[in-house]
mmCIF file with all atom_site columns, C-alpha atoms in Angstrom:
data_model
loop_
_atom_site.group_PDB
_atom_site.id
_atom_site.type_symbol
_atom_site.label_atom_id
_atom_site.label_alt_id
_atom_site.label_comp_id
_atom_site.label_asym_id
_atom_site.label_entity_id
_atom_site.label_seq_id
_atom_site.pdbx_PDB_ins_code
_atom_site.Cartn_x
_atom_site.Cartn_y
_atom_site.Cartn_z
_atom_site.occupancy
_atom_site.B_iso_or_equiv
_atom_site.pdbx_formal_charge
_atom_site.auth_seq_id
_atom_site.auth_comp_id
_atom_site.auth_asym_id
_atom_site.auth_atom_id
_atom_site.pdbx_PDB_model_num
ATOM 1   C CA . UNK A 1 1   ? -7.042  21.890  -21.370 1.00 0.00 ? 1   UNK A CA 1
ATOM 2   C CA . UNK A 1 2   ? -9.236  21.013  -18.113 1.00 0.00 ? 2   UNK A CA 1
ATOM 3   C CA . UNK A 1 3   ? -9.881  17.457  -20.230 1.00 0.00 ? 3   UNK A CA 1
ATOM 4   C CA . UNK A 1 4   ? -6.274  16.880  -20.958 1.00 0.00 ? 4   UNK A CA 1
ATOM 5   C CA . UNK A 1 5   ? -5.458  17.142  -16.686 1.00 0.00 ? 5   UNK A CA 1
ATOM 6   C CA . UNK A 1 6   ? -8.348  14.883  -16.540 1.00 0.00 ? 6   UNK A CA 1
ATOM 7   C CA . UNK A 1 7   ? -7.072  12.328  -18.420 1.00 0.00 ? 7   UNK A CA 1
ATOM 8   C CA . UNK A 1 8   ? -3.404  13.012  -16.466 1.00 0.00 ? 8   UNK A CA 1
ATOM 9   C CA . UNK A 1 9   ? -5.158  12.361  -13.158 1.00 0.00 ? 9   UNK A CA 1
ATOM 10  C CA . UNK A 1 10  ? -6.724  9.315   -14.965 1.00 0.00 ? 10  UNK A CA 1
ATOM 11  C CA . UNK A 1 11  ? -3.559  7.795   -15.506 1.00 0.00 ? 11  UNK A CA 1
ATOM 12  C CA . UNK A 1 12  ? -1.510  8.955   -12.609 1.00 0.00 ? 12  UNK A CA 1
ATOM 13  C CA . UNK A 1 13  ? -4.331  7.264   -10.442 1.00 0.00 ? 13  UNK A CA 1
ATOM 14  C CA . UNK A 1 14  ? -4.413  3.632   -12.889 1.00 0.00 ? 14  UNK A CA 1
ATOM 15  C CA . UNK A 1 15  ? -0.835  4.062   -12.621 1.00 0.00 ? 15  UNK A CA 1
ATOM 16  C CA . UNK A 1 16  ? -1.035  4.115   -9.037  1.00 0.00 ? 16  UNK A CA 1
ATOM 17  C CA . UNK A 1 17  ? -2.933  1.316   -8.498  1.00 0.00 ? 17  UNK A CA 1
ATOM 18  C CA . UNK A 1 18  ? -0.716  -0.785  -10.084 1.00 0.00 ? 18  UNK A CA 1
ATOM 19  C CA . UNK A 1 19  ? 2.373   -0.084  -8.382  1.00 0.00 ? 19  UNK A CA 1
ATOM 20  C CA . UNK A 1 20  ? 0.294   -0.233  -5.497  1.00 0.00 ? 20  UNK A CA 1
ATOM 21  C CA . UNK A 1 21  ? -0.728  -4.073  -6.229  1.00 0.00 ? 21  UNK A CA 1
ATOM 22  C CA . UNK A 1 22  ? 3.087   -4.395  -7.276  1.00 0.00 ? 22  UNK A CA 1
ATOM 23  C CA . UNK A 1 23  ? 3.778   -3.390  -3.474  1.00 0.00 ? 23  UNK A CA 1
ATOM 24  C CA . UNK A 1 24  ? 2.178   -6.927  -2.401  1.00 0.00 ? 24  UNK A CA 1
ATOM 25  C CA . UNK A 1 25  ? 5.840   -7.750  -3.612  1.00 0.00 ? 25  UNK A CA 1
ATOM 26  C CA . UNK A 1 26  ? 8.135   -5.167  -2.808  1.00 0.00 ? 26  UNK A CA 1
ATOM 27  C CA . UNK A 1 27  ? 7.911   -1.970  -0.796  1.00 0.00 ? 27  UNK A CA 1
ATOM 28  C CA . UNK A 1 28  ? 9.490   0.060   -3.640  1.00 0.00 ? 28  UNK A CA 1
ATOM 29  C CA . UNK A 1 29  ? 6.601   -0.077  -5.444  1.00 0.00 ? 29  UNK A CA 1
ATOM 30  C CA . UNK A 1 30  ? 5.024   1.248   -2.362  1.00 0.00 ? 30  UNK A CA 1
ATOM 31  C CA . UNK A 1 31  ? 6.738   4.394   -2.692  1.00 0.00 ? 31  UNK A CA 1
ATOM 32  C CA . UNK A 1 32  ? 6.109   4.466   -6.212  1.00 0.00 ? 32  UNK A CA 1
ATOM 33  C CA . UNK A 1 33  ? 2.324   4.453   -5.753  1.00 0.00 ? 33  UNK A CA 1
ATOM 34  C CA . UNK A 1 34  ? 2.252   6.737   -2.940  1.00 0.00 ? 34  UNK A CA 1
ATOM 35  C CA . UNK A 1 35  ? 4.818   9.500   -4.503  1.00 0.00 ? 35  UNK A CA 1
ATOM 36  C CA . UNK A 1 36  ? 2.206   9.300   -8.028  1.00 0.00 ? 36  UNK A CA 1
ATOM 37  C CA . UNK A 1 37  ? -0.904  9.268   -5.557  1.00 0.00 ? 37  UNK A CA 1
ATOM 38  C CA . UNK A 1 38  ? 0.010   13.021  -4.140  1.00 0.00 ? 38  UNK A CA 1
ATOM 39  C CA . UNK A 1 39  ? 0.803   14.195  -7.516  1.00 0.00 ? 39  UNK A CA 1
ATOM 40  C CA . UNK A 1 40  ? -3.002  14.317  -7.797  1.00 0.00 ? 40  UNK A CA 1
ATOM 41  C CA . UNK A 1 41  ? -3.831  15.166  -4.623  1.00 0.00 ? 41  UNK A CA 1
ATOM 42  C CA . UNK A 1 42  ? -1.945  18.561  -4.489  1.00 0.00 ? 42  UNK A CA 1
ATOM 43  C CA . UNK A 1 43  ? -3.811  19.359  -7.325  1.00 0.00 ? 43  UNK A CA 1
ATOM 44  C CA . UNK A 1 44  ? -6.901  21.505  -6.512  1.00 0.00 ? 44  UNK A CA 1
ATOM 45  C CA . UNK A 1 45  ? -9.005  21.054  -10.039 1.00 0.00 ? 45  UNK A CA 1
ATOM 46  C CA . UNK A 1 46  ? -8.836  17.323  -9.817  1.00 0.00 ? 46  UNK A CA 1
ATOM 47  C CA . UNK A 1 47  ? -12.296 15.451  -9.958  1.00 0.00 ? 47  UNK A CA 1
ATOM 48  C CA . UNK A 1 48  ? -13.703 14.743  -6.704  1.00 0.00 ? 48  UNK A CA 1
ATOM 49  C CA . UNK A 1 49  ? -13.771 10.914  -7.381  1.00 0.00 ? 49  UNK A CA 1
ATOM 50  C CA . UNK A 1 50  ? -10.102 11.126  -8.455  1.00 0.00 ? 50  UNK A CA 1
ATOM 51  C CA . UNK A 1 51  ? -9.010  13.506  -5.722  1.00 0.00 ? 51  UNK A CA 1
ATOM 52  C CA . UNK A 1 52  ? -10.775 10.298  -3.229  1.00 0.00 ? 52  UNK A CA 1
ATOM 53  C CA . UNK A 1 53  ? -9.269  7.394   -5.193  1.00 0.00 ? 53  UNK A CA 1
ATOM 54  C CA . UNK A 1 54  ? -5.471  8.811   -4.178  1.00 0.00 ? 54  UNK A CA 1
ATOM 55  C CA . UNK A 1 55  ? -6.465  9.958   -1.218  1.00 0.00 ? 55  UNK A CA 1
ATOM 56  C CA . UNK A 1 56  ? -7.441  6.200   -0.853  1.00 0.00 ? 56  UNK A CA 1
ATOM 57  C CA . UNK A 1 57  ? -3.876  4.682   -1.936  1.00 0.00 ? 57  UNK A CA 1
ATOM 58  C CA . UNK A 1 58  ? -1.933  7.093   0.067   1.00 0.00 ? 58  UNK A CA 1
ATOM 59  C CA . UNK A 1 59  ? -3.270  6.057   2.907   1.00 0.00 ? 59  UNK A CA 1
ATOM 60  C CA . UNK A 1 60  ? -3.553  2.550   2.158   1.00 0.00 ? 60  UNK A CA 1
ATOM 61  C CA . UNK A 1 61  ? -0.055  2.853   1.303   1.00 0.00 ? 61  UNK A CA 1
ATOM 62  C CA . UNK A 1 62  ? 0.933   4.482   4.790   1.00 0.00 ? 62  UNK A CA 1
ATOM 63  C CA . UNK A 1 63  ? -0.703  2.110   6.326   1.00 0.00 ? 63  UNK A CA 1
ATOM 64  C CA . UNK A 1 64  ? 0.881   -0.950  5.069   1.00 0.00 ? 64  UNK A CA 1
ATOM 65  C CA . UNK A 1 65  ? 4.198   0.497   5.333   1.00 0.00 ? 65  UNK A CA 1
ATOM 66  C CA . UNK A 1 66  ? 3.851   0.829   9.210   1.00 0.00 ? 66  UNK A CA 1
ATOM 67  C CA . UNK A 1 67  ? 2.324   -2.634  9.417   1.00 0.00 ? 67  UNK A CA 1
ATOM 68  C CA . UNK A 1 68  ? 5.066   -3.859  7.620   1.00 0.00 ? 68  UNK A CA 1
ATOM 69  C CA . UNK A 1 69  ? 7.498   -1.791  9.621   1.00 0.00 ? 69  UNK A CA 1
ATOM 70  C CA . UNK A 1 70  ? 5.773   -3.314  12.817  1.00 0.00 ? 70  UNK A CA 1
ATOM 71  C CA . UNK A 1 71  ? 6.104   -7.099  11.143  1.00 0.00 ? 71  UNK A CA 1
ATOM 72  C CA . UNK A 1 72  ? 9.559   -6.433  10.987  1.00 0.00 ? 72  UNK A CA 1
ATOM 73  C CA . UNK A 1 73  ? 10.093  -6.008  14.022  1.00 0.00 ? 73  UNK A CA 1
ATOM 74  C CA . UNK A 1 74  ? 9.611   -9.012  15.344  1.00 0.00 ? 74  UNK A CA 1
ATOM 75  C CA . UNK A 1 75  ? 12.430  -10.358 13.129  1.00 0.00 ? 75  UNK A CA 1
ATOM 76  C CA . UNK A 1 76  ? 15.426  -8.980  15.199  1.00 0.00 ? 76  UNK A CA 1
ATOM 77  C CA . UNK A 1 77  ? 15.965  -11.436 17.404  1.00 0.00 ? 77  UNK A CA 1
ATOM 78  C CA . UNK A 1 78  ? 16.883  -13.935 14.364  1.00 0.00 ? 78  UNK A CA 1
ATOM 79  C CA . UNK A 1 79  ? 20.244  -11.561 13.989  1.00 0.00 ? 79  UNK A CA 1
ATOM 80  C CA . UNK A 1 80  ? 21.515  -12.187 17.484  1.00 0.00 ? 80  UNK A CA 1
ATOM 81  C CA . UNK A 1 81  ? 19.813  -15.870 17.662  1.00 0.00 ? 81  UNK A CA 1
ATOM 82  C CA . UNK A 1 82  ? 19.386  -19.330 15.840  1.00 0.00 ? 82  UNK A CA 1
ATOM 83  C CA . UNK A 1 83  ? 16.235  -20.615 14.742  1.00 0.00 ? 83  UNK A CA 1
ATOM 84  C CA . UNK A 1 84  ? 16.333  -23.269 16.875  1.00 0.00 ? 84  UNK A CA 1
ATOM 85  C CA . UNK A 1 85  ? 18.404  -21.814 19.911  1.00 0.00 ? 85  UNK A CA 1
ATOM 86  C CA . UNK A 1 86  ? 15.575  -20.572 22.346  1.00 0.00 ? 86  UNK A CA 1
ATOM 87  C CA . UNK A 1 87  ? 11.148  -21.151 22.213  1.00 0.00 ? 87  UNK A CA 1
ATOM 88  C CA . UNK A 1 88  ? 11.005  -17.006 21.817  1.00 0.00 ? 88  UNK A CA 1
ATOM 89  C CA . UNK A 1 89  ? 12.909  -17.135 18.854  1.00 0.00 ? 89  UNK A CA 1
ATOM 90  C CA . UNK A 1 90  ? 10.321  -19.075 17.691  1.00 0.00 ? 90  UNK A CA 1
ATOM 91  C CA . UNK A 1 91  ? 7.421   -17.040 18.667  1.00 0.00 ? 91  UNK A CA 1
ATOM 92  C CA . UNK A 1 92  ? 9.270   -13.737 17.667  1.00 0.00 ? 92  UNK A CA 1
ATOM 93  C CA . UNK A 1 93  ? 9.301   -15.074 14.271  1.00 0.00 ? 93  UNK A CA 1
ATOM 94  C CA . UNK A 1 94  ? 6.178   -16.494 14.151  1.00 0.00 ? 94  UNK A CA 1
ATOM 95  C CA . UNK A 1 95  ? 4.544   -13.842 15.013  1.00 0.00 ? 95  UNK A CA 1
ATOM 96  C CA . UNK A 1 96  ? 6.474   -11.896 12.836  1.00 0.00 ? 96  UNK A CA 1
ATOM 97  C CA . UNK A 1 97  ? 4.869   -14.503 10.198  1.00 0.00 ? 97  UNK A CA 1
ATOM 98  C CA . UNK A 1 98  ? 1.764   -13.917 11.278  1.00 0.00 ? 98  UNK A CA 1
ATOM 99  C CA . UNK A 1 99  ? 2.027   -9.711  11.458  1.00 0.00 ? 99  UNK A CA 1
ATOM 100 C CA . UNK A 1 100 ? 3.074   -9.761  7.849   1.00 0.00 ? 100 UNK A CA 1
ATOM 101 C CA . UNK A 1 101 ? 0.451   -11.505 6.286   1.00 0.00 ? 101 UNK A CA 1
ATOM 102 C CA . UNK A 1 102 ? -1.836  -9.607  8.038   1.00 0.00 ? 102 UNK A CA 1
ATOM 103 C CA . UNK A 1 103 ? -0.210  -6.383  6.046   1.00 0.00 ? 103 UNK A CA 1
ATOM 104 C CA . UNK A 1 104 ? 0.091   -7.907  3.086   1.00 0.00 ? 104 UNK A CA 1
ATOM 105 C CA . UNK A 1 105 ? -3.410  -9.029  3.164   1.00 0.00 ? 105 UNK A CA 1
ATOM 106 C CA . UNK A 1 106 ? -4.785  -5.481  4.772   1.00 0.00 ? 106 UNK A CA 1
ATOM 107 C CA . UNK A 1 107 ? -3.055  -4.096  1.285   1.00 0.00 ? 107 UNK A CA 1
ATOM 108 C CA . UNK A 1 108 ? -4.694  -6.960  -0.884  1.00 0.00 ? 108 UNK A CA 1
ATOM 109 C CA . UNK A 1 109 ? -8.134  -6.166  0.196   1.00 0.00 ? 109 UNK A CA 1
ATOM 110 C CA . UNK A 1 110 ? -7.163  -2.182  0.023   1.00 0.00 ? 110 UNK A CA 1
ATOM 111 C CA . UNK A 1 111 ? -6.229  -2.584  -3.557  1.00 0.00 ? 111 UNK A CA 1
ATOM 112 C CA . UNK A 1 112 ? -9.549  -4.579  -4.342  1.00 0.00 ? 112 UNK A CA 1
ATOM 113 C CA . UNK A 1 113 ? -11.878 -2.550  -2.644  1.00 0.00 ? 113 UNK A CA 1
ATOM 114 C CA . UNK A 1 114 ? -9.791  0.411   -4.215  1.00 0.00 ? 114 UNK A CA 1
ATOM 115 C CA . UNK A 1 115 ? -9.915  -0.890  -8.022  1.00 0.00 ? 115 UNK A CA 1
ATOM 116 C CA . UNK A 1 116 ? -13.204 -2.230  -7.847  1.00 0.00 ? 116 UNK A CA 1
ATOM 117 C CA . UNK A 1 117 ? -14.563 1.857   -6.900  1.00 0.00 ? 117 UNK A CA 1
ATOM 118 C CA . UNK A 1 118 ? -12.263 2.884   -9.599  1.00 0.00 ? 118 UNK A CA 1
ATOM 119 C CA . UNK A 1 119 ? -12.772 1.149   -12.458 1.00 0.00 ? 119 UNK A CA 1
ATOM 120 C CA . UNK A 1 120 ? -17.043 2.359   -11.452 1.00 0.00 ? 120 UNK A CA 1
ATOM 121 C CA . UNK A 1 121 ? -15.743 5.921   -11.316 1.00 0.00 ? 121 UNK A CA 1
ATOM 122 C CA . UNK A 1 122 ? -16.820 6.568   -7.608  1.00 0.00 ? 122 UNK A CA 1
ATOM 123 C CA . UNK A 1 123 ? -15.189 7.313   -4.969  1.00 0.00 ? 123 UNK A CA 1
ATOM 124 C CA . UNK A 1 124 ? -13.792 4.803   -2.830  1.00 0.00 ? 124 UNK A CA 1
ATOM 125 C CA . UNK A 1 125 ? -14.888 6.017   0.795   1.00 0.00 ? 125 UNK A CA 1
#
């Protein structure tokens, strides 16, 4: 039975890491990884490796969600503005630009370093 969860956590986890590098796309998948992630977290007989490869997504997870959130930001002013109508338009959005590639590519490297532990079975700290 302790070999069957094992193999559950397994796949919860490879699972996980692909929504996760499905989130480079849309934040749904986000969620997704991050709601499968906890599934083996709240479990207390998980393998220690395991129990640090979630730990690892959910908080990779969080943290590109709040980078994204802060990205986004910086796209109001386009509701209110042009494009072309004012310079700080322009700099909101670029800078916008620029704040969410920086998440995007904070998750990229996240997911490598992630996958990389993973598929060596170690944990990813």
């Amino acid at each position: 039975m302790g070999q069957d969860n094992s193999e559950q956590h397994r796949r919860y986890v490879t699972v996980s890491y692909v929504f996760m590098f499905l989130a480079l796309f849309t934040i749904v998948s986000a969620v997704i990884s991050y709601w499968l992630a906890r599934k083996v977290v709240q479990v207390d007989n998980a393998e220690v490796w395991l129990h640090a490869q979630a730990l690892w997504v959910m908080r990779s997870v969080v943290l590109f969600m709040l980078l994204a959130a802060f990205a986004s930001l910086w796209f109001i002013p386009l509701i209110f503005f042009y494009w072309d109508s004012f310079i700080w338009v322009k700099a909101c959005t670029v800078i916008g630009v620029v704040f969410s590639a920086i998440a995007w590519l904070y998750l990229l490297n996240a997911w490598l370093q992630g996958f990389s532990k993973y598929l060596k079975k170690k944990a990813v700290f």
